Short mmCIF file of C-alpha atoms and ligand atoms in Angstrom, two decimals:
data_model
loop_
_atom_site.label_atom_id
_atom_site.label_comp_id
_atom_site.label_asym_id
_atom_site.label_seq_id
_atom_site.Cartn_x
_atom_site.Cartn_y
_atom_site.Cartn_z
CA MET G 189 22.66 53.85 -42.90
CA LYS G 190 24.03 51.61 -40.43
CA TYR G 191 25.29 47.50 -42.02
CA SER G 192 27.30 45.14 -39.26
CA ARG G 193 30.62 43.41 -40.63
CA ILE G 194 31.53 40.10 -39.03
CA VAL G 195 36.11 41.18 -40.19
CA GLY G 196 37.43 37.99 -37.80
CA ILE G 197 36.54 34.08 -37.12
CA GLY G 198 38.41 32.44 -34.32
CA SER G 199 37.88 29.73 -32.51
CA TYR G 200 39.07 26.79 -30.06
CA LEU G 201 38.80 23.59 -28.56
CA PRO G 202 40.40 20.90 -26.13
CA GLU G 203 43.53 19.47 -26.92
CA LYS G 204 41.23 15.90 -26.30
CA VAL G 205 39.75 13.68 -28.35
CA TRP G 206 37.56 10.55 -27.34
CA ARG G 207 36.33 8.51 -30.55
CA ASN G 208 33.49 6.70 -30.83
CA ASP G 209 35.49 3.42 -29.54
CA ASP G 210 37.06 5.03 -26.29
CA LEU G 211 33.24 6.11 -25.15
CA ARG G 212 32.99 1.71 -24.51
CA ALA G 213 35.67 2.20 -21.75
CA LEU G 214 32.91 4.04 -19.57
CA MET G 215 29.49 2.93 -21.27
CA ASP G 216 27.95 0.72 -23.06
CA THR G 217 28.49 1.46 -26.94
CA SER G 218 29.34 1.90 -29.78
CA ASP G 219 31.36 3.28 -32.94
CA GLU G 220 28.11 1.76 -35.06
CA TRP G 221 25.49 2.29 -33.15
CA ILE G 222 26.73 6.20 -33.17
CA GLN G 223 28.32 7.04 -36.04
CA GLN G 224 24.85 5.67 -37.92
CA ARG G 225 22.55 7.93 -35.85
CA THR G 226 24.17 10.83 -36.02
CA GLY G 227 27.22 10.94 -38.31
CA ILE G 228 29.34 11.72 -34.67
CA LYS G 229 32.88 9.89 -34.93
CA GLN G 230 34.48 11.54 -32.38
CA ARG G 231 34.14 14.76 -30.00
CA HIS G 232 37.28 16.87 -28.27
CA TRP G 233 36.44 17.16 -24.19
CA VAL G 234 38.32 19.11 -21.62
CA ASP G 235 40.47 17.35 -19.20
CA GLN G 236 38.17 16.68 -16.81
CA ASP G 237 40.62 17.28 -13.50
CA SER G 238 41.59 20.91 -15.24
CA THR G 239 39.96 23.63 -13.63
CA GLU G 240 39.59 24.36 -17.80
CA GLY G 241 36.34 26.65 -17.94
CA THR G 242 33.79 27.45 -20.24
CA SER G 243 35.01 31.72 -20.44
CA ASP G 244 38.40 29.55 -21.00
CA LEU G 245 37.34 28.71 -24.00
CA ALA G 246 35.93 31.33 -25.08
CA LEU G 247 39.17 33.34 -24.38
CA LYS G 248 40.95 31.43 -27.32
CA ALA G 249 38.32 31.34 -29.39
CA ALA G 250 38.01 35.59 -28.40
CA VAL G 251 41.68 36.78 -29.08
CA GLY G 252 41.15 34.53 -32.69
CA ALA G 253 38.43 36.23 -33.60
CA LEU G 254 40.39 39.52 -32.54
CA GLU G 255 43.74 39.35 -34.01
CA SER G 256 42.42 37.69 -37.69
CA ALA G 257 40.00 41.24 -37.58
CA GLY G 258 42.83 43.12 -36.28
CA VAL G 259 40.99 45.25 -33.90
CA ALA G 260 42.79 45.58 -30.76
CA LYS G 261 40.55 44.04 -27.84
CA GLU G 262 40.19 47.80 -26.36
CA GLU G 263 38.06 49.16 -29.09
CA LEU G 264 35.54 47.05 -28.12
CA ASP G 265 32.08 48.02 -27.50
CA LEU G 266 30.26 45.39 -25.94
CA ILE G 267 30.50 41.08 -25.42
CA VAL G 268 28.13 38.91 -26.32
CA VAL G 269 28.28 34.85 -25.06
CA ALA G 270 26.27 32.35 -26.32
CA THR G 271 26.46 28.90 -23.83
CA VAL G 272 23.69 26.54 -22.08
CA SER G 273 26.68 25.57 -20.21
CA PRO G 274 28.10 28.61 -18.44
CA ASP G 275 30.77 28.65 -15.73
CA HIS G 276 28.78 29.04 -13.03
CA GLU G 277 24.63 30.03 -12.86
CA PHE G 278 25.15 33.45 -11.56
CA PRO G 279 27.23 36.51 -13.23
CA GLY G 280 26.73 35.52 -16.30
CA THR G 281 30.34 33.22 -19.09
CA ALA G 282 30.51 37.30 -20.95
CA CYS G 283 31.28 38.85 -17.68
CA PHE G 284 34.88 36.15 -16.31
CA LEU G 285 35.88 36.17 -20.10
CA GLN G 286 35.45 40.17 -19.56
CA ALA G 287 37.79 39.45 -16.80
CA LYS G 288 39.89 37.37 -19.11
CA LEU G 289 40.11 39.54 -21.61
CA GLY G 290 41.06 42.71 -19.83
CA VAL G 291 38.19 45.00 -21.16
CA SER G 292 36.65 46.25 -17.95
CA GLY G 293 33.91 48.04 -17.64
CA ILE G 294 32.01 47.32 -21.55
CA PRO G 295 28.35 45.43 -21.28
CA ALA G 296 29.21 41.98 -21.43
CA LEU G 297 25.72 39.23 -21.74
CA ASP G 298 24.99 36.06 -21.85
CA VAL G 299 22.30 34.73 -24.37
CA ARG G 300 21.21 31.43 -23.32
CA GLN G 301 19.12 30.19 -26.65
CA GLN G 302 20.51 27.13 -26.83
CA CYS G 303 21.49 25.42 -29.84
CA THR G 304 20.29 28.99 -31.19
CA GLY G 305 22.08 30.78 -29.49
CA PHE G 306 24.43 32.37 -31.54
CA LEU G 307 21.59 33.42 -34.00
CA TYR G 308 20.43 35.12 -31.64
CA ALA G 309 24.10 36.74 -30.37
CA ILE G 310 24.86 37.57 -34.44
CA SER G 311 21.10 39.08 -34.05
CA ILE G 312 21.55 41.02 -31.16
CA ALA G 313 25.06 42.18 -32.10
CA ASP G 314 23.04 43.16 -35.28
CA GLN G 315 20.28 45.29 -33.98
CA PHE G 316 23.23 47.60 -31.66
CA ILE G 317 25.60 47.94 -34.53
CA ARG G 318 22.22 49.37 -37.07
CA THR G 319 21.30 51.92 -34.71
CA GLY G 320 25.19 52.97 -33.94
CA THR G 321 24.86 52.10 -29.94
CA TYR G 322 28.22 50.19 -30.68
CA LYS G 323 30.14 49.69 -33.42
CA LYS G 324 32.20 47.30 -32.37
CA VAL G 325 31.25 43.63 -30.98
CA LEU G 326 32.47 39.99 -29.52
CA VAL G 327 29.85 37.31 -30.14
CA VAL G 328 31.42 34.03 -29.13
CA GLY G 329 29.64 30.82 -28.72
CA ALA G 330 30.83 28.64 -26.31
CA GLU G 331 30.67 25.11 -24.73
CA ILE G 332 31.47 22.56 -22.18
CA HIS G 333 29.33 19.78 -22.13
CA SER G 334 31.55 17.00 -21.34
CA ARG G 335 31.56 17.78 -17.67
CA GLY G 336 27.20 17.85 -17.71
CA LEU G 337 27.10 14.52 -18.82
CA ASP G 338 26.11 11.15 -17.40
CA LYS G 339 28.92 9.39 -19.02
CA THR G 340 27.58 5.92 -18.19
CA THR G 341 25.27 3.41 -20.18
CA GLU G 342 22.32 5.46 -18.38
CA GLY G 343 22.88 9.04 -20.06
CA ARG G 344 24.77 6.88 -23.48
CA ASP G 345 21.15 8.46 -25.49
CA MET G 346 22.48 11.11 -25.19
CA SER G 347 26.35 11.70 -23.89
CA VAL G 348 27.41 9.86 -26.83
CA LEU G 349 25.63 13.22 -29.19
CA PHE G 350 27.40 16.31 -27.46
CA GLY G 351 31.67 18.08 -27.07
CA ASP G 352 32.93 20.80 -25.83
CA GLY G 353 35.02 23.87 -27.74
CA ALA G 354 34.08 27.21 -28.79
CA GLY G 355 34.60 29.86 -32.15
CA ALA G 356 34.09 33.86 -32.08
CA VAL G 357 32.98 36.48 -34.97
CA VAL G 358 33.94 40.20 -34.77
CA MET G 359 31.66 42.52 -36.03
CA VAL G 360 32.29 45.75 -37.13
CA ALA G 361 30.30 48.96 -38.42
CA THR G 362 30.15 49.79 -41.88
CA ASP G 363 28.49 52.46 -44.05
CA ASP G 364 28.38 50.04 -47.93
CA PRO G 365 25.66 48.10 -48.19
CA ASN G 366 27.95 46.22 -51.02
CA SER G 367 30.17 44.94 -48.77
CA SER G 368 30.19 41.70 -46.90
CA ARG G 369 27.83 41.51 -44.54
CA VAL G 370 25.22 40.57 -41.78
CA LEU G 371 22.09 40.95 -44.13
CA SER G 372 19.95 39.48 -42.11
CA THR G 373 19.05 37.09 -39.03
CA HIS G 374 15.61 36.06 -38.48
CA LEU G 375 15.07 34.57 -35.03
CA HIS G 376 12.16 31.73 -33.32
CA ALA G 377 10.69 30.55 -30.09
CA ASP G 378 8.10 27.85 -29.58
CA GLY G 379 7.98 27.30 -25.56
CA ARG G 380 4.73 25.06 -25.77
CA PHE G 381 7.73 22.55 -27.13
CA ALA G 382 10.32 23.70 -23.70
CA LYS G 383 10.78 19.95 -22.44
CA GLU G 384 11.35 17.84 -24.68
CA LEU G 385 14.85 18.79 -24.98
CA TRP G 386 15.87 20.77 -20.99
CA ILE G 387 17.72 20.03 -17.92
CA PRO G 388 14.77 19.22 -15.35
CA ALA G 389 17.85 20.00 -12.33
CA PRO G 390 18.99 22.84 -10.30
CA SER G 391 14.93 23.92 -9.85
CA ASN G 392 14.26 27.37 -8.84
CA ALA G 393 10.23 25.55 -10.27
CA GLY G 394 10.15 23.36 -6.94
CA PRO G 395 9.42 21.91 -4.99
CA GLY G 396 12.21 23.04 -2.27
CA PRO G 397 15.86 23.42 -2.94
CA ARG G 398 16.61 24.56 -6.26
CA ILE G 399 19.54 21.42 -6.36
CA THR G 400 18.47 18.34 -3.72
CA GLU G 401 20.08 14.75 -3.40
CA GLU G 402 16.79 13.27 -4.50
CA HIS G 403 18.39 14.99 -8.58
CA VAL G 404 20.88 13.67 -8.24
CA ARG G 405 20.01 10.45 -7.42
CA SER G 406 17.26 10.35 -9.65
CA GLY G 407 19.66 11.92 -12.60
CA ALA G 408 17.76 14.94 -12.73
CA ILE G 409 20.82 17.15 -13.12
CA TYR G 410 21.54 15.55 -16.33
CA GLY G 411 19.37 16.82 -20.61
CA LYS G 412 16.75 15.41 -21.21
CA MET G 413 15.46 14.33 -24.89
CA ASN G 414 12.52 13.72 -26.95
CA GLY G 415 14.97 12.57 -30.08
CA LYS G 416 11.95 11.97 -31.90
CA SER G 417 10.69 14.75 -31.92
CA VAL G 418 13.39 17.09 -32.05
CA PHE G 419 14.55 15.37 -35.25
CA VAL G 420 10.97 15.89 -36.92
CA HIS G 421 11.01 20.10 -35.77
CA ALA G 422 14.46 20.21 -36.92
CA ALA G 423 14.17 19.24 -40.10
CA LYS G 424 10.94 21.28 -40.20
CA ARG G 425 11.68 24.47 -39.30
CA MET G 426 15.06 24.68 -40.47
CA PRO G 427 14.51 24.53 -44.36
CA GLU G 428 11.58 27.04 -43.02
CA ALA G 429 14.15 29.54 -41.39
CA VAL G 430 16.80 29.59 -45.16
CA ASN G 431 13.52 29.71 -47.27
CA GLU G 432 12.37 33.04 -44.73
CA ALA G 433 15.84 34.48 -44.75
CA LEU G 434 15.33 33.52 -48.88
CA ALA G 435 12.60 35.57 -48.76
CA ALA G 436 13.35 38.92 -47.34
CA ASN G 437 16.44 39.70 -49.22
CA GLY G 438 15.16 37.84 -52.75
CA PHE G 439 17.51 35.48 -53.07
CA SER G 440 16.89 31.90 -54.24
CA LEU G 441 18.41 28.85 -53.17
CA SER G 442 20.74 29.05 -55.87
CA ASP G 443 22.54 32.10 -55.11
CA ILE G 444 23.76 30.54 -51.65
CA ASP G 445 27.57 28.88 -52.03
CA LEU G 446 28.09 27.74 -48.82
CA PHE G 447 25.79 25.72 -46.09
CA VAL G 448 26.69 26.73 -42.66
CA PHE G 449 24.32 24.80 -40.10
CA HIS G 450 23.60 24.23 -36.73
CA GLN G 451 25.17 20.33 -36.57
CA ALA G 452 23.43 18.70 -33.84
CA ASN G 453 22.62 15.71 -35.91
CA LEU G 454 24.55 14.31 -39.39
CA ARG G 455 20.87 12.46 -40.58
CA ILE G 456 19.04 16.21 -39.65
CA ASN G 457 21.12 18.34 -41.95
CA GLU G 458 20.98 15.60 -44.16
CA MET G 459 16.80 15.75 -43.76
CA VAL G 460 17.04 19.45 -44.24
CA ALA G 461 19.04 19.49 -47.48
CA LYS G 462 17.28 16.77 -49.08
CA GLN G 463 13.73 18.83 -48.04
CA LEU G 464 14.91 22.18 -49.71
CA GLY G 465 17.08 20.64 -52.53
CA ILE G 466 20.58 21.59 -51.87
CA PRO G 467 23.80 20.11 -53.84
CA GLU G 468 25.32 18.17 -50.78
CA GLU G 469 29.01 20.76 -51.76
CA LYS G 470 27.91 22.87 -51.15
CA VAL G 471 26.67 21.45 -46.88
CA PHE G 472 29.25 22.21 -44.35
CA ASN G 473 29.36 19.57 -41.76
CA THR G 474 31.73 18.95 -38.66
CA ILE G 475 29.69 17.22 -36.15
CA ASP G 476 32.05 13.82 -37.69
CA ARG G 477 34.92 15.59 -35.89
CA PHE G 478 34.21 17.71 -33.31
CA ALA G 479 29.63 16.66 -32.58
CA ASN G 480 27.70 18.41 -31.02
CA THR G 481 28.50 21.42 -29.94
CA THR G 482 24.81 23.00 -29.27
CA ALA G 483 26.29 27.60 -29.73
CA ALA G 484 29.40 27.81 -31.17
CA THR G 485 28.91 24.94 -33.60
CA ILE G 486 28.02 27.81 -36.81
CA PRO G 487 30.92 29.98 -35.46
CA LEU G 488 33.25 26.61 -35.42
CA GLY G 489 31.98 24.98 -39.19
CA LEU G 490 32.56 28.85 -40.26
CA HIS G 491 36.17 28.36 -38.88
CA GLU G 492 36.80 25.73 -40.40
CA ALA G 493 34.84 26.23 -43.42
CA LEU G 494 37.31 28.92 -43.62
CA ARG G 495 40.92 27.26 -42.97
CA VAL G 496 40.08 24.15 -45.64
CA GLY G 497 39.32 26.91 -48.49
CA LYS G 498 35.18 26.11 -48.68
CA LEU G 499 34.52 29.46 -47.10
CA LYS G 500 35.57 32.30 -49.31
CA PRO G 501 36.21 36.57 -49.95
CA GLY G 502 32.22 37.61 -51.20
CA MET G 503 30.31 34.27 -50.60
CA LEU G 504 27.15 34.43 -49.72
CA VAL G 505 26.27 32.31 -46.66
CA ALA G 506 22.87 30.72 -45.17
CA THR G 507 22.86 29.18 -41.97
CA ALA G 508 20.37 28.00 -39.88
CA ALA G 509 20.29 26.94 -35.85
CA PHE G 510 17.51 24.27 -34.66
CA GLY G 511 17.78 23.58 -30.78
CA SER G 512 15.98 23.60 -27.09
CA GLY G 513 13.24 25.96 -26.25
CA PHE G 514 12.32 25.14 -29.17
CA THR G 515 14.53 27.67 -30.49
CA TRP G 516 15.30 28.26 -33.75
CA GLY G 517 16.66 30.75 -36.97
CA SER G 518 18.39 31.55 -39.69
CA ALA G 519 21.37 34.06 -40.28
CA LEU G 520 22.48 34.87 -44.20
CA ILE G 521 25.87 36.95 -44.98
CA ARG G 522 27.55 38.21 -47.65
CA TRP G 523 31.00 37.05 -46.90
N1 ACO Z 777 24.89 3.40 -27.78
C1 ACO Z 777 24.08 2.79 -28.10
N2 ACO Z 777 23.03 2.15 -28.00
C2 ACO Z 777 22.17 3.44 -27.49
C3 ACO Z 777 22.60 4.56 -26.99
C4 ACO Z 777 24.55 4.37 -28.00
N3 ACO Z 777 24.93 5.72 -27.33
N4 ACO Z 777 22.14 5.49 -26.73
C5 ACO Z 777 20.42 4.49 -27.16
N5 ACO Z 777 21.35 3.46 -27.48
C6 ACO Z 777 19.35 1.79 -27.10
C7 ACO Z 777 18.27 2.33 -27.15
O1 ACO Z 777 18.24 2.16 -25.52
C8 ACO Z 777 17.36 1.71 -27.05
O2 ACO Z 777 17.47 0.40 -27.50
P1 ACO Z 777 16.32 -0.21 -26.96
O3 ACO Z 777 15.86 0.00 -28.56
O4 ACO Z 777 17.26 -2.07 -26.62
O5 ACO Z 777 15.71 -0.15 -25.61
C9 ACO Z 777 18.31 1.90 -28.71
O6 ACO Z 777 19.28 2.34 -28.84
C10 ACO Z 777 17.15 3.38 -29.69
O7 ACO Z 777 17.53 4.16 -28.62
P2 ACO Z 777 16.35 5.08 -29.86
O8 ACO Z 777 16.19 6.57 -28.61
O9 ACO Z 777 14.60 5.28 -29.84
O10 ACO Z 777 17.61 5.70 -30.65
P3 ACO Z 777 17.07 6.85 -32.54
O11 ACO Z 777 17.29 4.94 -32.96
O12 ACO Z 777 15.26 6.98 -31.46
O13 ACO Z 777 18.07 7.74 -32.03
C11 ACO Z 777 19.01 9.82 -31.68
C12 ACO Z 777 19.02 8.23 -30.79
C13 ACO Z 777 20.08 9.52 -32.58
C14 ACO Z 777 18.74 10.29 -31.11
C15 ACO Z 777 18.10 10.12 -32.25
O14 ACO Z 777 16.11 10.10 -31.25
C16 ACO Z 777 18.14 11.81 -33.40
O15 ACO Z 777 18.14 11.23 -34.68
N6 ACO Z 777 16.83 12.40 -32.21
C17 ACO Z 777 17.61 13.95 -33.23
C18 ACO Z 777 17.65 14.50 -32.12
C19 ACO Z 777 19.20 14.62 -32.37
O16 ACO Z 777 19.99 14.27 -32.86
N7 ACO Z 777 19.76 15.83 -30.68
C20 ACO Z 777 21.48 15.70 -30.94
C21 ACO Z 777 20.90 17.32 -29.38
S1 ACO Z 777 19.90 17.69 -30.10
C22 ACO Z 777 20.08 19.58 -30.05
O17 ACO Z 777 21.08 19.48 -31.44
C23 ACO Z 777 18.96 19.30 -31.61
#
C-alpha cells in the first residue's frame, strides 16, 4: 500500500495590505459593517499596476514548499494548481507555473473547484500517489481576486470579502501507514446551485460572443452571490463533511487536534464550530488578516498555524471547505 505524506509547505501573500478603512477611499463601506458580518479586518492585494499574476504567487508558495520539503523541483512527477482566478482563460495556470519553475515534461493540471479547489487538488494528488502512478506531487492553491472585483459601492457586497494569496504543499509517497499522511479525502458537489455563487461572463453559453460590451456595462463580469444561501448551505455541508471523515477513519471529534476550515466568513466558521461542538481554541482562522483567498485559504491556514506553533508534528488535523458549485469536502491529515 502507498500513502501520501505532506513533507513541505509554503505560502505567499502580496505585500500591500488594505485595511477595511482603506476601502472607504473606493466605496461606501465601513470597518464596522465588514467586521460584524465577516470577521475580516484586512486583506492583501497585488499592486494593480504590476504584472504579478496568479502563477507568480503560486511560484513563490511552491518554491517555499519545495525548500521546506527538501525536494528538488526536478524530482516532481505532477503539478496540480487549484484556482478560480487563472492568469488566462487558457492554458491552465499550472502550465504557466510549470514554465516559471522550469520543470518541462511532467503533467500540469488545473482544478477549478472554487473554494473546495485545494481539497479536490490534494485528493487528486493522493489518488495518483496511492495507485503508485506518481511519487512526488506539488499541489498549489493560488488566487488573485483583486483584479476581478468591482471595487465601487455597487460591488461592495462581494469586493470586501476577497483577498489575494497562495499556499502550496509537496506530497510524497510513503509505505508506512503510521507515518504522517493524508488519511482521507471526501469530495462533493451539487450543480443545481451553480448560479448561487458564480460569474456570468465571459460565457460560452451565449447568446452571442463570449464577451460583449453589455457584459462589461452590466457588471456581468463580476462574481454574483446569494449570500444567505451560501451561508445556510455552508453551515450544513461543512459539519457533514467533517463527520464523514471522522466516521471513515473511526475517529471522534475529540481526537482532532486542530480544525483548519476554508475561510469564507468567520460567522460561517463560528456556526460550523457551534454545530459540531468544537472548542474555539481548536479552530484556526486567518480570515481577519487574509480575507477569503478561495483555493488558497487551507494551505495558507496550515502554513500560518505551523508558523505560530498551533500545528505540530503528529497532530490530527481536520480540514473542510464549502464553495461555489456548490462544492464541499473534507480531508483528514496526520501531520
Ligand atoms: N459595506 C457596507 N454595506 C454593505 C456592504 C458593504 N461592504 N455590502 C452590502 N452592504 C449593505 C447592503 O447594500 C444592504 O443595504 P440595504 O439594507 O440598505 O439594502 C445591507 O448592507 C445588507 O446587505 P445584505 O446583502 O443583506 O447583507 P447581509 O447581512 O446578508 O450580509 C454577507 C452579507 C456578509 C455576505 C452574508 O450574506 C453572509 O454572511 N453570507 C455568507 C456567504 C459568504 O460569506 N461568502 C463569502 C464568499 S463565498 C465562499 O467562500 C464560499
